[in-house]
Tab-separated table of C-alpha atoms (C1' of nucleotides) in Angstrom:
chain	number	residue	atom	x	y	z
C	13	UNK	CA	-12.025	-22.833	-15.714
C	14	UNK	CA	-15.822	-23.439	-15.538
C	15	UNK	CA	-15.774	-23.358	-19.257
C	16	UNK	CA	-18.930	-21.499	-19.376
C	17	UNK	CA	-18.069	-17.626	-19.878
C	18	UNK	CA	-19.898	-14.256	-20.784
C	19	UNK	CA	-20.961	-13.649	-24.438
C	20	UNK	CA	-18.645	-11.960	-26.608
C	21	UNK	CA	-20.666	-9.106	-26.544
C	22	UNK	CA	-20.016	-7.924	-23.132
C	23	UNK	CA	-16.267	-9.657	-23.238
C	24	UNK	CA	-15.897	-7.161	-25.377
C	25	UNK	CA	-17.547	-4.065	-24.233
C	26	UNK	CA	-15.677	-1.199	-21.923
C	27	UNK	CA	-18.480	-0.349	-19.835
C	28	UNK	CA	-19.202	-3.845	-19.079
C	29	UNK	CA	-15.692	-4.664	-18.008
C	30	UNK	CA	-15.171	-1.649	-16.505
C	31	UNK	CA	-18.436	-2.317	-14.185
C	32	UNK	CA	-17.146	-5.645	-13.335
C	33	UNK	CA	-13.522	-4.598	-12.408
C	34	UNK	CA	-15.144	-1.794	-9.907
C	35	UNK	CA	-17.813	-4.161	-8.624
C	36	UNK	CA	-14.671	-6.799	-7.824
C	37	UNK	CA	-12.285	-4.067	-6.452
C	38	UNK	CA	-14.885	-2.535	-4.477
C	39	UNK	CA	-15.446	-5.617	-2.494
C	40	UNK	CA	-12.103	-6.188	-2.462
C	41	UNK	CA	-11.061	-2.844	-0.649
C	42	UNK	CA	-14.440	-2.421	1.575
C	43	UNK	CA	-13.275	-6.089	2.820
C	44	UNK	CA	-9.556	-4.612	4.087
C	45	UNK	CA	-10.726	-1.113	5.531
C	46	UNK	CA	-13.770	-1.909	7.119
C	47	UNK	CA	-11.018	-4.891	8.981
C	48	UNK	CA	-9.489	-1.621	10.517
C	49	UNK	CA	-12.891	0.180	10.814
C	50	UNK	CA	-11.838	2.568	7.359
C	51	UNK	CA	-13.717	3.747	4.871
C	52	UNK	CA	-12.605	4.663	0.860
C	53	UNK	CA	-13.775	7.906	1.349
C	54	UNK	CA	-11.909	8.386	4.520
C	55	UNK	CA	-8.590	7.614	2.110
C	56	UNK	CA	-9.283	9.848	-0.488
C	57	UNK	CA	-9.627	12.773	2.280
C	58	UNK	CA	-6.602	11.786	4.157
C	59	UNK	CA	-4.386	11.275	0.965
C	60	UNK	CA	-5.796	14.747	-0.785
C	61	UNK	CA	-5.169	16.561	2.961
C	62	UNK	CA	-1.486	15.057	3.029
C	63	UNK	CA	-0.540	16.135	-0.481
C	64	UNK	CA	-1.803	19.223	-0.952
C	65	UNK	CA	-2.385	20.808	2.341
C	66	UNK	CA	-5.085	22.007	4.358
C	67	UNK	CA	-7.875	23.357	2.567
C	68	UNK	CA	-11.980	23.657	2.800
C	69	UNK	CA	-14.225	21.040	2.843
C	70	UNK	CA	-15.363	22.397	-0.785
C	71	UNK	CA	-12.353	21.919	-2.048
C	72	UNK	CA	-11.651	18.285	-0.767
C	73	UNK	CA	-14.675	17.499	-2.581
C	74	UNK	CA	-13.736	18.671	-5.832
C	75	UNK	CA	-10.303	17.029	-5.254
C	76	UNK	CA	-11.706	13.585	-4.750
C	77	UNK	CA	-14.872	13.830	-6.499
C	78	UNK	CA	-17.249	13.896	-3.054
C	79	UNK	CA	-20.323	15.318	-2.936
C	80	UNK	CA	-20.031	17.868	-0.248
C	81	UNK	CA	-22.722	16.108	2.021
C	82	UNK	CA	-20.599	13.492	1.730
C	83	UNK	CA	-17.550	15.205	2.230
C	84	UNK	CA	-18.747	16.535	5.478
C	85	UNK	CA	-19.602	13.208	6.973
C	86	UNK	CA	-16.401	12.030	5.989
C	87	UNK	CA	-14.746	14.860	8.163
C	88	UNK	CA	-16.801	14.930	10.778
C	89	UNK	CA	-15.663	10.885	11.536
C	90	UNK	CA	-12.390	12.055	10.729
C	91	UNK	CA	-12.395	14.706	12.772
C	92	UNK	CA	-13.723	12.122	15.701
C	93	UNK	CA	-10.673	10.186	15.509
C	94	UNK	CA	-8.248	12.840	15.442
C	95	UNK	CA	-7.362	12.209	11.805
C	96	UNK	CA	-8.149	15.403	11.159
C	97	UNK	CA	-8.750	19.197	12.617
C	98	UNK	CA	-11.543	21.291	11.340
C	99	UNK	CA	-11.799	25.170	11.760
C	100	UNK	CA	-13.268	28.116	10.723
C	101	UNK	CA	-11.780	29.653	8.648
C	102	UNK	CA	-10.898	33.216	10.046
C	103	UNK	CA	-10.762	35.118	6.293
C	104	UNK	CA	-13.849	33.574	5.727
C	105	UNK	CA	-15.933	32.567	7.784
C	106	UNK	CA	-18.372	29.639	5.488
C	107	UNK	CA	-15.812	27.722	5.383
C	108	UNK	CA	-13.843	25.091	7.325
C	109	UNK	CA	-10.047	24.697	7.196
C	110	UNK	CA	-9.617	21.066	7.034
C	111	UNK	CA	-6.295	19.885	8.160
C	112	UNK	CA	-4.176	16.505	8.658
C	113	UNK	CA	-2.777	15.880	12.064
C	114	UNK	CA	0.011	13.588	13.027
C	115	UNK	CA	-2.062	10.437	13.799
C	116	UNK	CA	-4.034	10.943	10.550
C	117	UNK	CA	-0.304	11.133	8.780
C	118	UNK	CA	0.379	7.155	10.897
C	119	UNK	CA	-3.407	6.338	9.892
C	120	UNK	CA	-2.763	7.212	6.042
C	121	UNK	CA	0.300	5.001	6.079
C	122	UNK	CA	-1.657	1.988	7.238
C	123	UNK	CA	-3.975	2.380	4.814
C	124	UNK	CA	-1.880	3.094	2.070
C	125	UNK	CA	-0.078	-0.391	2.749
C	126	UNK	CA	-3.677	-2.289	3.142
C	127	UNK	CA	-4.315	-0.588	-0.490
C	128	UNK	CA	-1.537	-1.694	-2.210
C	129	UNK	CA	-1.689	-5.289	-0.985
C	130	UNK	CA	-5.245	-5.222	-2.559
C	131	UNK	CA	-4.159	-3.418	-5.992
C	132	UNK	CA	-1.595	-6.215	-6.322
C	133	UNK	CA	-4.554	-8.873	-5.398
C	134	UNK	CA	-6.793	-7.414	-8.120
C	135	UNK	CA	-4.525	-6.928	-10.725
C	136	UNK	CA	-2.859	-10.255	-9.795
C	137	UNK	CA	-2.816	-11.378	-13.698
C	138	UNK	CA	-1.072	-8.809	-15.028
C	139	UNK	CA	2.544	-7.474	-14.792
C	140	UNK	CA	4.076	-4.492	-13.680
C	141	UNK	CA	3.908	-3.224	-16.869
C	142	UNK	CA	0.732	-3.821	-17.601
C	143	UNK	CA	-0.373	-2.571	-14.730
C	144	UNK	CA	1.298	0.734	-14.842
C	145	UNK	CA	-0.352	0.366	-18.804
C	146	UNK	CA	-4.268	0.013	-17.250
C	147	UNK	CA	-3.410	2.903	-15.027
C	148	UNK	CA	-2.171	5.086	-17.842
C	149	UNK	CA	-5.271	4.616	-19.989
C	150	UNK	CA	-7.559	4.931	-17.399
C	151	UNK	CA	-6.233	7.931	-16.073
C	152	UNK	CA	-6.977	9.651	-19.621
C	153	UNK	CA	-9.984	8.567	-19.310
C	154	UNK	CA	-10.564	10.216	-15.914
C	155	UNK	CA	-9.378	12.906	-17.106
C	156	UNK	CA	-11.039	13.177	-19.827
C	157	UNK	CA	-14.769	13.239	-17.957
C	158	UNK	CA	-13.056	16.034	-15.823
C	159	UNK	CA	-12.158	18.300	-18.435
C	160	UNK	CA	-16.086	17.651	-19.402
C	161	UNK	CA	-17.900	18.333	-16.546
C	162	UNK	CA	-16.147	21.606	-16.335
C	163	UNK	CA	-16.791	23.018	-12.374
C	164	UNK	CA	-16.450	20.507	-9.510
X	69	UNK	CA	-8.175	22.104	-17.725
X	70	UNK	CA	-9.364	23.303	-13.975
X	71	UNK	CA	-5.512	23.156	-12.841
X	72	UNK	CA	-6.914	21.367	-9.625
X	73	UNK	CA	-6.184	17.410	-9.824
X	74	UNK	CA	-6.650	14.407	-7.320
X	75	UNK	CA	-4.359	13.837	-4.939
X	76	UNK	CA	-1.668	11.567	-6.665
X	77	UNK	CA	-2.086	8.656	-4.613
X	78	UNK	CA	-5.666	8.645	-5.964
X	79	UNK	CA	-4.503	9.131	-9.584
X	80	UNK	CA	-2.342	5.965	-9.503
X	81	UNK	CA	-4.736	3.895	-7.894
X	82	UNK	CA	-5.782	1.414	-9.950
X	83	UNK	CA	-9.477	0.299	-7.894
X	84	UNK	CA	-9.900	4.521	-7.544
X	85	UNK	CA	-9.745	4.863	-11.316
X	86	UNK	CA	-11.589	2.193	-12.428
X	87	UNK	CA	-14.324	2.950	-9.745
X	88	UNK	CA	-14.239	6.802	-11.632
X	89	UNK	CA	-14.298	5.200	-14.904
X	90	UNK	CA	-17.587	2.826	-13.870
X	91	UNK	CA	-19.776	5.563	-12.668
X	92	UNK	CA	-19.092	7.274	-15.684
X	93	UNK	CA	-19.357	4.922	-17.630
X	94	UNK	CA	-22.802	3.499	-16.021
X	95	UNK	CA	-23.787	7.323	-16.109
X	96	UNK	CA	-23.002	7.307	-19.934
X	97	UNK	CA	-24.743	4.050	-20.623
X	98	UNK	CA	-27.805	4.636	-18.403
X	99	UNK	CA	-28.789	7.830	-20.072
X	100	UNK	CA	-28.745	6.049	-23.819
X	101	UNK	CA	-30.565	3.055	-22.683
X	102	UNK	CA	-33.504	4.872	-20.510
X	103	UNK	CA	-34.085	6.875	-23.324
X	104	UNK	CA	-35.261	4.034	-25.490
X	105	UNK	CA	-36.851	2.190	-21.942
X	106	UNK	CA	-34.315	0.087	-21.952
X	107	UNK	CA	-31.954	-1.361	-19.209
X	108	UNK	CA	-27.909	-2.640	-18.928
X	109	UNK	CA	-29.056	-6.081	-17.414
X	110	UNK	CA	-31.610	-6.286	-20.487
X	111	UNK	CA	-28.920	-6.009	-22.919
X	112	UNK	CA	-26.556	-8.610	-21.251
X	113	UNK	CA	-29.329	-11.010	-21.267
X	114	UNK	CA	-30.407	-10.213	-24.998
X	115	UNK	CA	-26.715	-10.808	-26.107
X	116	UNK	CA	-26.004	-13.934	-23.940
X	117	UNK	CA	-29.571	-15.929	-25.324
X	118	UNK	CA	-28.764	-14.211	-28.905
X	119	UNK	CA	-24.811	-15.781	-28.930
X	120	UNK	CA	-25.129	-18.715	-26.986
X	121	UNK	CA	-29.184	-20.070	-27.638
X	122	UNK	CA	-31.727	-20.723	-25.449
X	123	UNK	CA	-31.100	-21.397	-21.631
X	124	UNK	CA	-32.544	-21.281	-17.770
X	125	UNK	CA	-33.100	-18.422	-16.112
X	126	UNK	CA	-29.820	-20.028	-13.609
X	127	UNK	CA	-27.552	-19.875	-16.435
X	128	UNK	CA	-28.440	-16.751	-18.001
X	129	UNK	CA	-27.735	-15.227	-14.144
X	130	UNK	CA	-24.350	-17.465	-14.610
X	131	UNK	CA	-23.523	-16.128	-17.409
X	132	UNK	CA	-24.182	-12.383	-17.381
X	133	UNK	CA	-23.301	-12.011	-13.825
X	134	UNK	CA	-26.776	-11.456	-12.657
X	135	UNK	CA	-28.610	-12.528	-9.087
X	136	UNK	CA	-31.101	-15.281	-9.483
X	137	UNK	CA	-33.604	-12.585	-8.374
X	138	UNK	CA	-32.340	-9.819	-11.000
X	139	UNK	CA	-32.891	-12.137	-13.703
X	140	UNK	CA	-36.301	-12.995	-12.905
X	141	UNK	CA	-37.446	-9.485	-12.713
X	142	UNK	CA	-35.601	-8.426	-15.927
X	143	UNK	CA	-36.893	-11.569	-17.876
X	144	UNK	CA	-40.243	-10.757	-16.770
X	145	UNK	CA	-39.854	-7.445	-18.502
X	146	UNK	CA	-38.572	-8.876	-21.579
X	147	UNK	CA	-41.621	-10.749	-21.959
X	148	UNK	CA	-43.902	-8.995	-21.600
X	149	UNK	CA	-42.834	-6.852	-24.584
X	150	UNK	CA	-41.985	-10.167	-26.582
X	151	UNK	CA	-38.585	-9.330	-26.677
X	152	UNK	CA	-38.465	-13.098	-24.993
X	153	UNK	CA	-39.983	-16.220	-24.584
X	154	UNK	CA	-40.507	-18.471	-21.188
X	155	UNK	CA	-41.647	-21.432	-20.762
X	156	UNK	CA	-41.363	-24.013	-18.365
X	157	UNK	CA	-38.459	-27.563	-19.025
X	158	UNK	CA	-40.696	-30.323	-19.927
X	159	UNK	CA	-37.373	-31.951	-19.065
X	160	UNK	CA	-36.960	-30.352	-15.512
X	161	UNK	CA	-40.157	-28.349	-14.581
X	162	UNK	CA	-38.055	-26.571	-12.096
X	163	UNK	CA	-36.382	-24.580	-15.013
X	164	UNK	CA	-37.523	-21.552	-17.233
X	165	UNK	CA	-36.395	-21.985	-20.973
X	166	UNK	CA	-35.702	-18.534	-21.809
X	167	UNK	CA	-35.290	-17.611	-25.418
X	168	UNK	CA	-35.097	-15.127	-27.796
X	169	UNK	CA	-37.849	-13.665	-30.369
X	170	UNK	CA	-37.583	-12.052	-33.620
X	171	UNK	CA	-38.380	-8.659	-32.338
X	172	UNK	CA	-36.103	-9.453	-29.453
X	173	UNK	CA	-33.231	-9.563	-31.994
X	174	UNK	CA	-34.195	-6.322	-33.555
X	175	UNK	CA	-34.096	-5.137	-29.713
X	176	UNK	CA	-30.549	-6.079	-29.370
X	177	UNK	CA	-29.555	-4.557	-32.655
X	178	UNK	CA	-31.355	-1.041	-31.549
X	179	UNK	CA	-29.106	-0.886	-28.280
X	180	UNK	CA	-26.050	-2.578	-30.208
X	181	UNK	CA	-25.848	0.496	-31.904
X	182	UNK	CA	-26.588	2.389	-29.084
X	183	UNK	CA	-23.865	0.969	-26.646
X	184	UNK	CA	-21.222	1.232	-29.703
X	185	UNK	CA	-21.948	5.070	-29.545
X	186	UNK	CA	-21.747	5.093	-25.925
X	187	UNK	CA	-17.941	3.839	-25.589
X	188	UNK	CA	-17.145	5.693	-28.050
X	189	UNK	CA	-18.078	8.661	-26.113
X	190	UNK	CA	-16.484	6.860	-23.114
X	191	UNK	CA	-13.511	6.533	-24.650
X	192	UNK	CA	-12.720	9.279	-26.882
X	193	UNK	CA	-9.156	10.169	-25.269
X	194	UNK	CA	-8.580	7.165	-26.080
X	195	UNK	CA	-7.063	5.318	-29.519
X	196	UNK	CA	-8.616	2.259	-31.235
X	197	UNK	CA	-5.319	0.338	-30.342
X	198	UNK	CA	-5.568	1.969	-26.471
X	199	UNK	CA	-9.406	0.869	-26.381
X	200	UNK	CA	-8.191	-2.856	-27.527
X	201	UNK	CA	-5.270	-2.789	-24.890
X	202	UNK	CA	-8.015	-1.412	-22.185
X	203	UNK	CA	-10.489	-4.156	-23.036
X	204	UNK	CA	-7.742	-7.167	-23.449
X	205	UNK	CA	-5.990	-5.625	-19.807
X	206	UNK	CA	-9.632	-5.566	-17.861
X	207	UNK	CA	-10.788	-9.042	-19.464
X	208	UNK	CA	-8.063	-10.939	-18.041
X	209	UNK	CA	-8.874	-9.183	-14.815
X	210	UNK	CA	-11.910	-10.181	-14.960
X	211	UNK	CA	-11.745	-13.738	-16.326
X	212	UNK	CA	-8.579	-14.373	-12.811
X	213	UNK	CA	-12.078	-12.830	-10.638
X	214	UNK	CA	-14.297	-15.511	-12.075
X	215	UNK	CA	-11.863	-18.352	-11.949
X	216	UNK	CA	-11.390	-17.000	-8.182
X	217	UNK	CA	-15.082	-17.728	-7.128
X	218	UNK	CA	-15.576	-20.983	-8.455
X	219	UNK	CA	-19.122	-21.578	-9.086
X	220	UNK	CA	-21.751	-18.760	-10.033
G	28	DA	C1'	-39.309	-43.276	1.292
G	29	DG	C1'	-36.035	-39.978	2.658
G	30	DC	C1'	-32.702	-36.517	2.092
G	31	DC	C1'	-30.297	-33.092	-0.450
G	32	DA	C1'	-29.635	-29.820	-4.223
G	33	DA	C1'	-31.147	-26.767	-7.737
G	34	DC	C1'	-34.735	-23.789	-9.552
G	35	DG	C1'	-37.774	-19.473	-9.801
G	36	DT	C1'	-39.911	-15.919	-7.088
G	37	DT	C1'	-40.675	-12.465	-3.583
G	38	DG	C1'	-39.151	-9.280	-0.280
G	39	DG	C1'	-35.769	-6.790	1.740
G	40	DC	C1'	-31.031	-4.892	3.154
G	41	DC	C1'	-27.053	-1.806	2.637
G	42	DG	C1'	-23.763	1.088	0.355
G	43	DT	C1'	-23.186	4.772	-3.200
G	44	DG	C1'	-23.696	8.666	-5.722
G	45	DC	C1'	-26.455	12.405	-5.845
G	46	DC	C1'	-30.017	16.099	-5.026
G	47	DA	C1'	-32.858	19.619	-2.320
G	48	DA	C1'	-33.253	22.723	1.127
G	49	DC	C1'	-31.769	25.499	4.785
G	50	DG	C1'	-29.194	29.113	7.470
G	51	DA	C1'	-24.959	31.537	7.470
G	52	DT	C1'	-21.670	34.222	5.216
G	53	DA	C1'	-19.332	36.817	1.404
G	54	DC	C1'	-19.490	39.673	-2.519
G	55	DA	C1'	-21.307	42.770	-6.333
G	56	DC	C1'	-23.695	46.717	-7.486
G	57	DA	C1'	-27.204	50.110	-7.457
Y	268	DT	C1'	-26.840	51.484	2.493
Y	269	DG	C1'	-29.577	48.026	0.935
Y	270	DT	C1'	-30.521	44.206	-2.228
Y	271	DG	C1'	-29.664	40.420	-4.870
Y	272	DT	C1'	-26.549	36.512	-6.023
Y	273	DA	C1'	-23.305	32.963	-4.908
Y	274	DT	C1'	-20.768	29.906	-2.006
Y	275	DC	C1'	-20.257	27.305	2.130
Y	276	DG	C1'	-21.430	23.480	5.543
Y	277	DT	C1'	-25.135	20.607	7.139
Y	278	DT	C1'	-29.145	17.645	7.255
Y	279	DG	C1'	-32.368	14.630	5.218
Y	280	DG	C1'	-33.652	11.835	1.723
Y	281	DC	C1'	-34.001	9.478	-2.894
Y	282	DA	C1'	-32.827	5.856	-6.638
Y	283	DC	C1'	-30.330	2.426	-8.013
Y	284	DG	C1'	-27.248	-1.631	-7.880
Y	285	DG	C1'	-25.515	-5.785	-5.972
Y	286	DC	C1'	-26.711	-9.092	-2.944
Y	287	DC	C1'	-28.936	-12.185	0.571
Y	288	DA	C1'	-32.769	-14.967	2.874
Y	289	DA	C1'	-36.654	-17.567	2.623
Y	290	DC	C1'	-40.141	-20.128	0.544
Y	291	DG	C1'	-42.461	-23.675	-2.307
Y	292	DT	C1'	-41.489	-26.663	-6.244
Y	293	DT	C1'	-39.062	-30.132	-8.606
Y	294	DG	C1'	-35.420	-33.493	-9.569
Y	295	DG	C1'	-31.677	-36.746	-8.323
Y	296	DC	C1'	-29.573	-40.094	-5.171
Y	297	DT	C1'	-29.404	-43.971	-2.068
DNA sequence: AGCCAACGTTGGCCGTGCCAACGATACACA
DNA sequence: TGTGTATCGTTGGCACGGCCAACGTTGGCT
């Protein structure tokens, strides 16, 4: 209402929207999970690890898009906590079998409920429909920049 | 085409796929704009003092979204290649009139045409209807954030 | 005069996405 | 069998973006 807004230029540009949206979100879900001492990446590894099954730290990265310094950061906190078991894996022995144990499975429903409280508080101006509209766009787009960068 | 996706959760998550979409995207627009030495934040504050006229440094952070700080540094580059003019309120010698210069506007019609190619690219999945849903969807987003945190 | 608020500027902090390098291991092929 | 190539996990670090704190300056209010 401060009757003073952006020029048309970038009210109108993706990128610029885009980068807003993610700067707002961001905050928004760093706020929640660092309130229960969580992390975004710690999400992505729990919810890949839960729906697909154990598998190396390699692969979680390509899953979530992770570097795989990142990745193994991510695991080793994980791992901490009990979230998560990580061990050699026998057939070969580079990598690590990364696994979701029964506290990470509690841990990943808490944070799924934090997360969808805070979708609902971003995307607070638009309906269900809508919604479910922004996601279907923007998961072309995703995919889209997958299919490009072809490994990883 | 890999045949190895995100984890669904991730995939309908509207803050993961925007946050995708905005590295992408600021990967995208980053590349085009270094290669002609420019910047995002000097394109945002060509276009505001090109559509809405001269203003302080204050407003143009207001407007664009930028830190006090950010804007000082980025005007300061703008100046020095004439792409902008500062000088000090004889009004209020607190503020910095910032306005635009001839070559400025040539400036913002170089990386006009460069940032039109660039969503493009973003967005080719994507139709021209889609890309007007996407932008209409995200504005109102961002237009409920602004009205949210009432001054800035 | 006194206080408070806004301005521009400098310096710095922290999180993110990414890269480089290393040792260890697996695999291909001569 | 040996040699080169590739992948893995790990550590350390870099660059950039968004943001905050502090300061001196200036203006408005009472």
């Amino acid at each position: 209402m401060d009757g003073h807004w952006a020029p048309e230029r970038l009210r109108s540009m993706p990128s610029w929207l885009i980068n807003q949206t993610s700067v707002r979100a961001h905050r928004l879900v760093s706020e929640k999970l660092s309130a229960v001492d969580a992390h975004r990446y710690h999400y992505s590894t729990l919810a890949a690890l839960d729906e697909l099954g154990a598998m190396s730290q390699a692969e979680l990265g390509r899953r979530c898009g992770l570097d795989r310094s990142d990745v193994a950061a991510v695991v080793a906190e994980l791992a901490d906590r009990k979230f998560v078991r990580r061990v050699t894996d026998a057939d070969d022995r580079r990598r690590n079998i990364v696994s979701i144990t029964a506290s990470g499975r509690r841990r990943l429903t808490t944070l799924d409920g934090l997360l969808r409280d805070t979708q609902k508080q971003l995307l607070v101006p638009l309906s269900a429909a809508e919604r479910e509209d922004l996601v279907r766009l923007l998961l072309r787009v995703v995919e889209d920049a997958a299919a490009d960068r072809p490994q990883s």
